[in-house]
Amino acid sequence: MLHSMANHLAGETSPYLLQHAHNPVEWYPWGSEALERALAEDKPILLSIGYAACHWCHVMERESFENEETARLMNELFINIKVDREERPDLDAIYMAATQAMTGHGGWPMTVVLTPDGAPFFAGTYFPPDSRPGAPAFTRVLKAVRQSFDERRGEVDRTAESLREMYRKTAAATQGTGTATATSLERAYRGIAARYDMRHGGFEGAPKFPQSMAIDFLLRYWRRRGVAYALEMALASFRAMARGGIYDQIGGGFARYAVDAQWLVPHFEKMLYDNALLIELGVHLVQATGDDEVRRVVEETITWVAREMTSSGGGFFSSLDADSEGEEGKFYVWSERELSELLGDDAAMVKSYYGVSQAGNFEGHNILHVLANPAIAGLRTGRAEREVIDAIARAKLSLYDVRARRVWPARDEKILASWNGLMVRAVAEAARVFARDDWRDMAVRAGEFLFREMVRDARVMRTHRDGVTKLAGYLEDHGAVGLAALALYDLTLDAVWLTRARQIAQSTEAWFWEMETGAFYDTASDHERLVTRPRELTDNAVPSGTSLACDLLQRVSILTGDDGMRAKVARVLESVAEPLARHGPAFGWMLGVADMAVHGATEVALVGDAESAEMRALHGEVARHYLPALVLAAGQEGASDLTLLANRATIGGVATAYVCRGYTCDAPVTDATALGAQLETAASTT
């Protein structure tokens, strides 16, 4: 055997890194030990970046990193560093930019070779163990890259320098591209609408991603401008996903994406962040439409989070793998025969509803998807619609129990601050809108976990697992956790959450804003020095740190009157105004920030006793309405330093609501019905 003990990853907490701790490759985590050794030995660094739920990461591990001969070659030729992209989004962003520049595409596992001082000069993604058309064998790549490093060092240095120059340009001072206006938002809307798939919902073809932030902007645009087609696209897209295989019809929760255009075959991994964004979108759709199907899917997805993704301390785990027993999707699919045997008299109804056939729709098995509504399934099977509905409810319970006895996909149990912030915000929003005390408890408990375990001196840490919190948080962590605290304030009206949000906002300014360049950076000013300081502006699978930070600062500035925060948001919006209008789908969350800046927030001040029935009625009325730029403040008369509450008095000592824009308010009201009428007017620009 080449090795008889764990490599340098054995002391890590990331499940992804620990999966590789017994590879024969002498893996190091990113850190001074590996980097100093590379410099001392003048040896290139082979950097491999992936994540726990990544299917092709597992494949490359089995094929190459567990192979003794391949590992021997890697150890001989390189210093080998393994990185969990979810723990280190800074490294992932830096080296993904290089990979895309050199190859024209990106993905994971990402394989990048660096000079001893950390500059990339070769990049790729998955490499097979044996050469295939267009894909050389990994061992061949290893030898060729090392040969280039040894024999053509000048070319290597020139490539590295060209990428350093790329980094210098992207890190330069931001330039204004205009001002975000109502016309900018209209252009972004038209760009998103042009990509809409009218047949299947969502955008463009295969593979198809949820793009929940862009859909949320469609909903926002409908509310502001009264464009019915925007609402139609948003609702149809959510329903199409909810009826497809991308949604787990038995256990709840959405998979990462569909490999086809009709949402049928998912890439089966489930990520916390996708589900957070989709829950929040679903909540907004329920506010806007009252749709029962969307409500059910939101309820089932939160139930899944509570049941399968929540730690004993209240924080949320990161992901579930696509694979189990070495096969993608095995945990989730069914044979027609299984369902016939398990469901008895209900089988025909359930199979009709979920489109189950003997041939199957996925490698001889069936991915359950809603093929027919209960009425049609009833007609096909000679049963009443009510019978079908009841049969489906019974089937979900029994099939979940059967499935739970299968070998489960691996769960990545690290708790990431930014993803948790997104989920806390989503569950808090759902609890407020659906008036669910159990969800309220779930959101508050998770928020308390974050501020107890992952916030230190108003600075957010990145990751927590098994009692260990580590790694300084990034901009996205601060933005998401601050917004989660604001959502908990909106839910509970407890001022402690607002205080926490303000503190995080101030830390975000202090550590991530650079006055010289007029920009937020993804890493704090005291972060380790890397080949560049990353700054991501586009919203991809998750909102960018810049979008989250701007959202947080804009909301806090409206509550408090902080002009410095407001000015920073304005500077960022000036730098992205033109790309935001031109490439709307790439700026889903930032479009919401721009909408609030352009059209103003719907400012609601609730004054009076927080425990009174009158206050609860006013608070509940606010929750009933879809208000895409709600900024809410509550407090006793004369007892708050918030600008939004300044000089606001109750009427006759009874809880009173003020609906404002730019601190200019409608007549104060104490009646929930009157408040509702004001809110409907305030949220629209038509």
XYZ file of C-alpha atoms in Angstrom, residues 58-672:
615
model
C -17.242 11.669 -6.294
C -16.595 10.103 -9.690
C -13.148 11.679 -10.024
C -12.275 10.634 -6.497
C -13.152 6.996 -7.194
C -11.380 6.965 -10.546
C -8.248 8.962 -9.764
C -7.728 10.099 -6.170
C -8.240 6.601 -4.766
C -5.955 5.097 -7.409
C -2.531 4.299 -5.948
C -0.592 4.939 -9.162
C -2.334 8.236 -9.915
C -1.810 9.355 -6.328
C 1.895 8.464 -6.507
C 2.247 10.645 -9.591
C 0.377 13.551 -7.973
C 2.496 13.349 -4.828
C 5.718 13.217 -6.833
C 4.923 16.102 -9.187
C 2.798 18.535 -7.132
C 1.846 19.945 -3.773
C -1.800 18.866 -3.660
C -4.436 21.071 -2.039
C -8.086 20.149 -1.650
C -10.688 22.905 -1.060
C -14.386 22.787 -0.193
C -15.835 25.554 -2.364
C -18.646 26.073 0.137
C -16.197 26.826 2.932
C -13.948 28.967 0.742
C -16.054 30.847 -1.823
C -13.173 33.339 -2.174
C -10.788 30.716 -3.537
C -13.537 29.220 -5.656
C -14.351 32.599 -7.224
C -10.710 33.510 -7.869
C -9.766 30.249 -9.533
C -13.096 29.752 -11.302
C -12.494 33.081 -13.063
C -9.140 31.720 -14.243
C -10.675 28.408 -15.316
C -13.338 30.159 -17.367
C -10.772 32.507 -18.908
C -8.489 29.631 -19.923
C -11.078 27.038 -20.992
C -14.244 28.979 -21.789
C -16.285 27.061 -19.222
C -16.286 26.119 -15.558
C -17.642 23.529 -13.173
C -16.717 21.124 -10.417
C -14.542 19.350 -9.661
C -12.298 22.239 -10.632
C -8.674 21.332 -11.285
C -6.242 24.267 -11.330
C -2.445 24.232 -11.340
C -0.730 27.185 -9.688
C 2.779 28.547 -9.570
C 4.383 28.186 -6.127
C 3.191 31.709 -5.249
C -0.445 30.914 -6.086
C -0.949 32.264 -9.632
C -2.906 29.924 -11.949
C -1.366 28.776 -15.232
C -3.418 25.684 -16.153
C -7.059 24.812 -15.477
C -9.769 22.303 -16.232
C -12.628 20.518 -14.523
C -13.220 16.761 -14.522
C -10.526 14.620 -16.147
C -11.191 10.915 -16.846
C -8.722 8.157 -15.906
C -8.362 7.128 -19.555
C -8.195 9.337 -22.627
C -11.464 9.971 -24.444
C -12.244 12.140 -27.483
C -11.658 15.725 -26.336
C -10.683 14.655 -22.816
C -7.113 13.512 -22.105
C -6.409 11.062 -19.295
C -5.727 12.706 -15.940
C -2.298 11.085 -15.594
C -1.346 12.381 -19.033
C -2.408 15.884 -18.012
C -0.367 15.676 -14.802
C 2.815 14.732 -16.645
C 2.362 17.326 -19.386
C 1.672 20.185 -16.969
C 4.673 19.351 -14.830
C 6.840 19.063 -17.945
C 5.745 22.540 -19.007
C 6.559 23.896 -15.562
C 10.054 22.361 -15.661
C 11.000 22.948 -19.297
C 9.001 26.023 -20.413
C 8.958 28.101 -17.267
C 8.938 31.333 -19.240
C 5.656 30.410 -20.921
C 4.198 29.376 -17.583
C 5.203 32.700 -16.013
C 3.716 34.652 -18.935
C 0.402 32.799 -18.612
C 0.370 33.430 -14.878
C 1.133 37.121 -15.416
C -1.677 37.500 -17.964
C -4.095 36.140 -15.380
C -2.681 38.435 -12.716
C -3.416 41.310 -15.098
C -6.999 40.032 -15.492
C -7.341 40.098 -11.715
C -5.890 43.612 -11.504
C -8.470 44.910 -13.974
C -11.399 43.364 -12.137
C -10.130 44.716 -8.799
C -9.774 48.279 -10.114
C -11.979 51.156 -8.999
C -15.595 50.858 -10.036
C -16.807 53.123 -12.793
C -20.264 54.602 -12.966
C -22.396 53.151 -15.773
C -25.379 55.414 -15.219
C -28.202 55.621 -12.724
C -30.698 52.905 -11.936
C -34.107 54.148 -13.088
C -37.584 52.834 -13.783
C -36.426 52.411 -17.395
C -33.498 50.256 -16.201
C -35.935 47.995 -14.362
C -38.197 47.791 -17.408
C -35.267 46.786 -19.614
C -34.284 44.111 -17.094
C -37.869 42.840 -17.019
C -38.000 42.592 -20.805
C -34.696 40.738 -20.858
C -35.962 38.199 -18.338
C -39.328 37.830 -20.078
C -37.594 37.231 -23.427
C -35.962 34.102 -21.980
C -39.206 32.699 -20.582
C -40.162 29.175 -21.635
C -43.884 29.524 -22.331
C -44.339 25.777 -22.661
C -42.592 24.510 -19.529
C -42.098 27.556 -17.313
C -38.744 28.868 -16.165
C -36.164 30.147 -18.582
C -34.599 28.755 -21.758
C -33.862 25.070 -22.232
C -31.870 22.251 -20.677
C -30.338 22.124 -18.165
C -32.893 24.221 -16.344
C -32.233 25.973 -13.029
C -34.905 27.450 -10.749
C -33.632 31.057 -11.082
C -35.871 31.983 -8.166
C -34.365 35.470 -7.789
C -35.270 36.409 -11.374
C -38.774 34.985 -10.855
C -39.101 36.983 -7.646
C -38.266 40.110 -9.644
C -41.060 39.254 -12.103
C -43.450 39.176 -9.159
C -42.064 42.452 -7.874
C -42.463 44.027 -11.325
C -46.089 42.889 -11.487
C -46.796 44.448 -8.095
C -45.194 47.744 -9.029
C -46.437 48.106 -12.589
C -49.553 45.964 -12.789
C -48.201 43.854 -15.681
C -50.325 40.690 -15.593
C -47.887 38.677 -17.746
C -45.163 39.115 -15.118
C -47.370 37.454 -12.498
C -48.372 34.753 -14.980
C -44.714 33.868 -15.651
C -43.862 33.786 -11.956
C -46.798 31.607 -10.900
C -46.540 29.255 -13.888
C -42.803 28.756 -13.307
C -43.245 27.877 -9.635
C -46.106 25.499 -10.397
C -44.114 23.794 -13.165
C -41.218 23.172 -10.778
C -43.567 22.028 -8.013
C -45.178 19.481 -10.346
C -41.909 18.256 -11.827
C -39.340 15.734 -10.747
C -37.125 18.567 -9.533
C -39.514 18.711 -6.569
C -39.464 15.748 -4.186
C -43.130 14.759 -4.336
C -42.820 12.453 -1.331
C -40.453 14.202 1.058
C -40.629 17.856 0.038
C -37.786 20.114 -1.036
C -36.298 20.978 -4.411
C -33.281 19.470 -6.159
C -30.550 21.695 -7.566
C -31.702 21.711 -11.194
C -33.305 19.631 -13.956
C -31.199 18.096 -16.706
C -34.083 18.562 -19.184
C -36.274 21.507 -20.182
C -39.502 20.225 -18.611
C -38.312 19.883 -14.985
C -38.651 16.074 -15.034
C -35.209 14.592 -14.330
C -33.385 16.382 -11.538
C -29.748 16.435 -10.631
C -30.836 14.911 -7.361
C -28.687 16.862 -4.898
C -30.659 19.130 -2.570
C -29.020 22.393 -1.498
C -30.121 24.511 1.450
C -29.805 27.777 -0.457
C -32.065 26.734 -3.367
C -34.778 25.762 -0.951
C -34.432 28.969 1.057
C -34.857 31.079 -2.075
C -37.771 28.967 -3.324
C -39.560 29.076 0.047
C -39.335 32.863 0.069
C -40.562 33.044 -3.532
C -43.448 30.734 -2.649
C -44.413 32.874 0.341
C -44.536 35.969 -1.880
C -46.659 34.120 -4.440
C -49.114 33.086 -1.733
C -49.367 36.713 -0.600
C -49.944 37.797 -4.191
C -52.342 35.070 -5.326
C -53.499 32.958 -2.375
C -52.661 29.880 -4.470
C -53.271 26.679 -2.465
C -50.819 24.557 -4.448
C -47.970 26.983 -3.804
C -48.949 27.150 -0.130
C -48.791 23.350 0.131
C -45.354 23.188 -1.474
C -44.015 25.879 0.870
C -45.402 23.942 3.840
C -43.921 20.640 2.638
C -40.528 22.200 1.955
C -40.293 23.802 5.401
C -41.355 20.460 6.895
C -38.476 18.832 4.983
C -36.018 21.425 6.338
C -37.245 20.906 9.892
C -37.184 17.114 9.622
C -34.042 16.402 7.600
C -31.848 19.508 7.538
C -31.910 20.921 11.082
C -29.167 20.326 13.639
C -29.796 19.677 17.313
C -28.739 23.268 18.013
C -31.183 24.731 15.509
C -28.815 25.565 12.646
C -29.391 24.180 9.162
C -27.216 21.646 7.345
C -25.868 22.379 3.875
C -26.943 19.658 1.448
C -27.978 16.127 0.605
C -26.000 14.192 -2.005
C -27.441 13.190 -5.351
C -25.948 9.706 -4.948
C -26.629 6.810 -2.632
C -25.033 3.385 -2.911
C -22.958 4.834 -5.753
C -25.966 5.605 -7.947
C -27.443 9.001 -8.682
C -31.090 9.271 -7.642
C -31.406 5.710 -6.324
C -32.967 6.910 -3.066
C -35.772 8.786 -4.826
C -37.004 6.581 -7.702
C -39.620 3.806 -7.807
C -40.517 0.865 -9.982
C -44.097 0.449 -11.125
C -44.187 -2.951 -9.456
C -43.064 -1.509 -6.093
C -45.887 0.992 -6.075
C -48.457 -1.613 -7.038
C -47.353 -3.825 -4.152
C -47.074 -1.011 -1.600
C -50.253 0.943 -2.323
C -52.881 -1.726 -2.881
C -56.256 -0.246 -3.900
C -54.730 3.243 -4.099
C -52.063 2.206 -6.602
C -53.938 2.922 -9.835
C -54.938 6.428 -8.714
C -51.473 7.313 -7.454
C -49.729 5.935 -10.534
C -52.019 7.921 -12.804
C -51.465 11.112 -10.820
C -47.669 10.742 -10.744
C -47.211 9.461 -14.300
C -45.853 6.050 -13.288
C -45.342 3.424 -15.989
C -43.769 0.004 -16.269
C -41.036 1.354 -18.568
C -40.355 4.296 -16.254
C -38.898 7.676 -17.133
C -35.410 7.334 -15.638
C -33.223 4.327 -16.350
C -36.137 1.895 -16.019
C -37.477 3.518 -12.853
C -39.963 6.309 -12.195
C -39.283 9.817 -10.984
C -42.590 10.893 -9.494
C -44.038 14.021 -11.087
C -47.547 15.408 -11.277
C -48.763 14.262 -14.696
C -52.484 14.769 -14.142
C -54.497 16.758 -11.628
C -56.644 14.718 -9.209
C -59.802 15.185 -11.263
C -58.207 13.803 -14.432
C -56.478 10.994 -12.528
C -59.914 10.128 -11.161
C -61.514 10.047 -14.609
C -58.750 7.758 -15.869
C -59.188 5.330 -13.004
C -62.943 5.555 -12.502
C -62.677 7.209 -9.093
C -63.906 10.497 -7.658
C -61.555 13.457 -7.339
C -61.829 13.355 -3.538
C -60.793 9.700 -3.533
C -57.674 10.549 -5.562
C -56.736 13.393 -3.214
C -57.088 11.108 -0.194
C -55.123 8.322 -1.907
C -52.250 10.703 -2.682
C -52.137 11.876 0.941
C -51.968 8.270 2.167
C -49.350 7.370 -0.433
C -47.057 10.222 0.578
C -46.999 8.989 4.170
C -46.496 5.314 3.369
C -43.938 5.889 0.598
C -41.939 8.239 2.833
C -41.782 5.522 5.495
C -40.660 2.935 2.951
C -38.080 5.281 1.461
C -36.714 6.163 4.899
C -35.612 2.525 5.254
C -33.425 2.792 2.145
C -29.754 3.795 2.253
C -29.854 7.580 2.585
C -27.794 9.997 0.503
C -24.933 11.510 2.473
C -25.722 14.761 4.260
C -23.218 17.599 4.472
C -23.637 18.656 8.087
C -21.558 21.797 8.064
C -23.575 24.894 8.896
C -22.742 27.837 6.633
C -23.605 31.321 7.840
C -24.836 32.799 4.563
C -26.995 29.824 3.604
C -28.441 29.733 7.118
C -29.149 33.439 6.915
C -31.144 32.889 3.723
C -33.128 30.043 5.292
C -33.816 31.917 8.528
C -35.144 34.827 6.481
C -37.323 32.497 4.397
C -38.806 30.631 7.370
C -39.332 33.894 9.273
C -41.183 35.331 6.268
C -43.294 32.173 6.037
C -44.055 32.266 9.762
C -45.145 35.913 9.548
C -47.323 35.445 6.469
C -48.865 32.065 7.378
C -49.134 32.922 11.111
C -47.387 29.683 12.077
C -46.047 29.665 15.638
C -44.060 26.474 15.021
C -42.203 28.116 12.142
C -41.704 31.216 14.250
C -40.007 29.056 16.899
C -37.927 27.349 14.198
C -36.744 30.672 12.735
C -35.981 32.266 16.099
C -34.113 29.171 17.279
C -31.961 29.157 14.146
C -31.328 32.883 14.466
C -30.283 32.489 18.083
C -27.945 29.680 17.018
C -26.270 31.941 14.453
C -25.732 34.796 16.869
C -24.615 32.484 19.674
C -22.249 30.250 17.716
C -21.243 32.145 14.585
C -21.135 35.866 15.401
C -18.196 37.255 17.344
C -17.934 40.961 18.134
C -20.512 41.704 15.409
C -18.473 39.800 12.828
C -19.858 36.651 11.248
C -17.866 33.428 10.989
C -18.248 31.189 7.928
C -18.751 27.606 9.039
C -19.712 25.492 12.049
C -19.712 21.750 12.569
C -19.709 19.509 15.635
C -19.233 22.425 18.004
C -16.353 23.960 16.038
C -16.786 27.382 14.421
C -14.046 28.416 12.001
C -13.027 30.676 9.111
C -13.708 34.392 8.990
C -16.995 35.144 7.289
C -17.286 36.682 3.849
C -19.410 39.566 2.647
C -22.257 37.181 1.783
C -22.240 35.831 5.349
C -22.597 39.284 6.836
C -25.281 40.358 4.374
C -27.387 37.219 4.749
C -27.139 37.029 8.547
C -27.958 40.738 8.864
C -31.007 40.306 6.627
C -32.054 37.267 8.666
C -31.974 39.411 11.804
C -34.163 42.016 10.068
C -36.635 39.305 9.032
C -36.789 38.109 12.646
C -37.442 41.683 13.739
C -40.282 41.927 11.194
C -41.671 38.663 12.576
C -41.317 39.223 16.324
C -41.105 43.051 16.623
C -38.398 42.328 19.207
C -35.870 45.185 19.105
C -32.961 42.853 19.944
C -33.056 41.568 16.354
C -32.936 45.079 14.957
C -29.953 45.892 17.170
C -28.171 42.818 15.859
C -28.949 43.721 12.249
C -27.582 47.243 12.762
C -24.388 45.890 14.295
C -23.831 43.492 11.389
C -24.499 46.317 8.909
C -21.899 48.500 10.624
C -19.352 45.649 10.563
C -20.076 45.120 6.880
C -19.247 48.752 6.179
C -16.150 48.690 8.334
C -14.531 45.517 7.026
C -15.702 45.062 3.421
C -16.137 48.550 1.935
C -13.175 50.218 0.255
C -13.537 53.961 -0.153
C -10.783 54.172 -2.791
C -12.489 51.816 -5.216
C -16.046 52.596 -4.133
C -16.941 48.933 -3.793
C -17.630 46.059 -1.463
C -15.174 43.148 -1.581
C -16.021 39.548 -0.802
C -13.232 39.235 1.757
C -12.635 41.458 4.763
C -9.760 43.941 4.806
C -7.879 41.750 7.312
C -8.356 38.529 5.282
C -5.308 36.540 4.192
C -3.586 38.000 1.147
C -4.461 36.054 -2.017
C -3.513 36.498 -5.665
C -6.402 38.990 -5.826
C -9.134 40.303 -3.561
C -12.336 38.911 -5.076
C -15.405 40.997 -5.818
C -18.413 39.222 -7.328
C -21.282 41.395 -8.528
C -23.600 38.930 -10.258
C -26.224 36.828 -8.499
C -25.654 33.209 -9.450
C -26.871 30.167 -7.507
C -26.831 32.377 -4.413
C -27.073 36.156 -4.199
C -23.722 37.915 -4.402
C -22.258 39.328 -1.230
C -22.547 42.783 -2.769
C -26.289 42.356 -3.418
C -26.929 41.079 0.105
C -24.824 43.819 1.687
C -26.573 46.533 -0.336
C -29.981 45.129 0.597
C -29.045 45.109 4.281
C -27.547 48.594 4.299
C -30.404 50.095 2.320
C -33.003 48.718 4.722
C -31.066 49.746 7.819
C -30.495 53.219 6.366
C -34.257 53.703 5.870
C -34.952 52.614 9.437
C -32.219 54.766 10.961
C -31.678 57.619 8.504
C -28.019 56.649 8.015
C -26.953 58.643 4.946
C -23.513 56.991 4.780
C -25.053 53.565 4.226
C -27.464 54.966 1.671
C -24.597 56.620 -0.254
C -22.640 53.343 -0.480
C -25.649 51.554 -1.951
C -26.113 54.368 -4.451
C -22.451 54.100 -5.504
C -22.784 50.353 -6.119
C -25.989 50.820 -8.101
C -24.256 53.414 -10.287
C -21.503 50.893 -11.039
C -23.966 48.168 -12.119
C -26.817 50.256 -13.581
C -26.120 49.392 -17.209
C -25.202 45.691 -16.828
C -28.194 45.258 -14.507
C -30.538 46.619 -17.186
C -28.883 44.640 -19.983
C -28.381 41.310 -18.190
C -31.339 41.137 -15.812
C -31.197 37.374 -15.096
C -27.652 37.777 -13.732
C -28.747 40.378 -11.160
C -31.893 38.869 -9.637
C -31.311 40.000 -6.037
C -29.704 43.301 -7.006
C -32.794 44.139 -9.071
C -34.736 44.090 -5.798
C -32.236 46.526 -4.287
C -32.565 48.759 -7.347
C -36.360 48.563 -7.192
C -36.334 49.822 -3.605
C -33.913 52.604 -4.519
C -35.908 53.681 -7.579
C -39.482 53.350 -6.338
C -38.895 53.709 -2.616
C -39.663 51.373 0.223
C -43.130 50.787 1.589
C -42.339 52.134 5.050
C -44.639 50.959 7.824
C -44.360 52.297 11.364
C -46.404 50.542 14.054
C -46.636 52.513 17.286
C -48.035 51.177 20.552
C -48.013 48.203 22.865
C -46.497 45.227 21.014
C -48.587 42.775 23.065
C -51.954 44.439 22.494
C -54.650 42.860 20.348
C -54.759 46.029 18.259
C -51.034 45.839 17.484
C -51.320 42.154 16.595
C -54.166 42.939 14.216
C -52.166 45.679 12.462
C -49.058 43.488 12.297
C -51.114 40.627 10.857
C -52.619 42.922 8.242
C -49.167 43.944 7.020
C -48.325 40.243 6.625
C -51.346 39.641 4.389
C -50.065 41.923 1.627
C -47.324 41.339 -0.901
C -45.117 44.403 -0.385
C -41.940 43.924 -2.401
C -39.976 46.646 -0.590
C -41.388 46.507 2.933
C -39.422 48.236 5.691
C -41.183 47.732 9.017
C -40.569 49.424 12.357
C -42.426 49.017 15.624
C -42.110 50.526 19.077
C -43.691 52.312 21.936
C -44.563 55.950 21.459
C -41.410 58.071 21.868
C -39.280 55.087 22.914
C -37.158 54.514 19.795
C -34.204 56.202 18.098
C -35.359 55.015 14.663
C -35.961 57.760 12.125
C -38.943 55.819 10.794
C -40.568 55.989 14.261
C -39.593 59.585 15.070
C -42.532 61.813 16.092
C -45.049 59.032 15.544
C -47.813 59.000 18.159
C -50.709 56.681 18.862
C -54.268 57.805 18.344
C -55.966 57.818 21.711
C -53.425 55.413 23.156
C -54.437 52.664 20.711
C -51.859 50.926 18.488
C -51.506 53.003 15.328
C -50.038 52.387 11.865
C -48.313 54.857 9.581
C -47.720 53.975 5.911
C -44.982 56.157 4.478
C -42.685 56.694 1.529
C -39.550 58.743 2.062
C -40.824 59.372 5.628
C -43.887 61.156 4.202
C -46.915 59.346 5.545
C -50.572 58.736 4.877
C -53.014 59.583 7.633
C -52.399 57.348 10.657
C -54.906 54.517 11.133
C -55.866 52.168 13.939
C -58.125 49.927 11.844
C -56.650 46.927 10.002
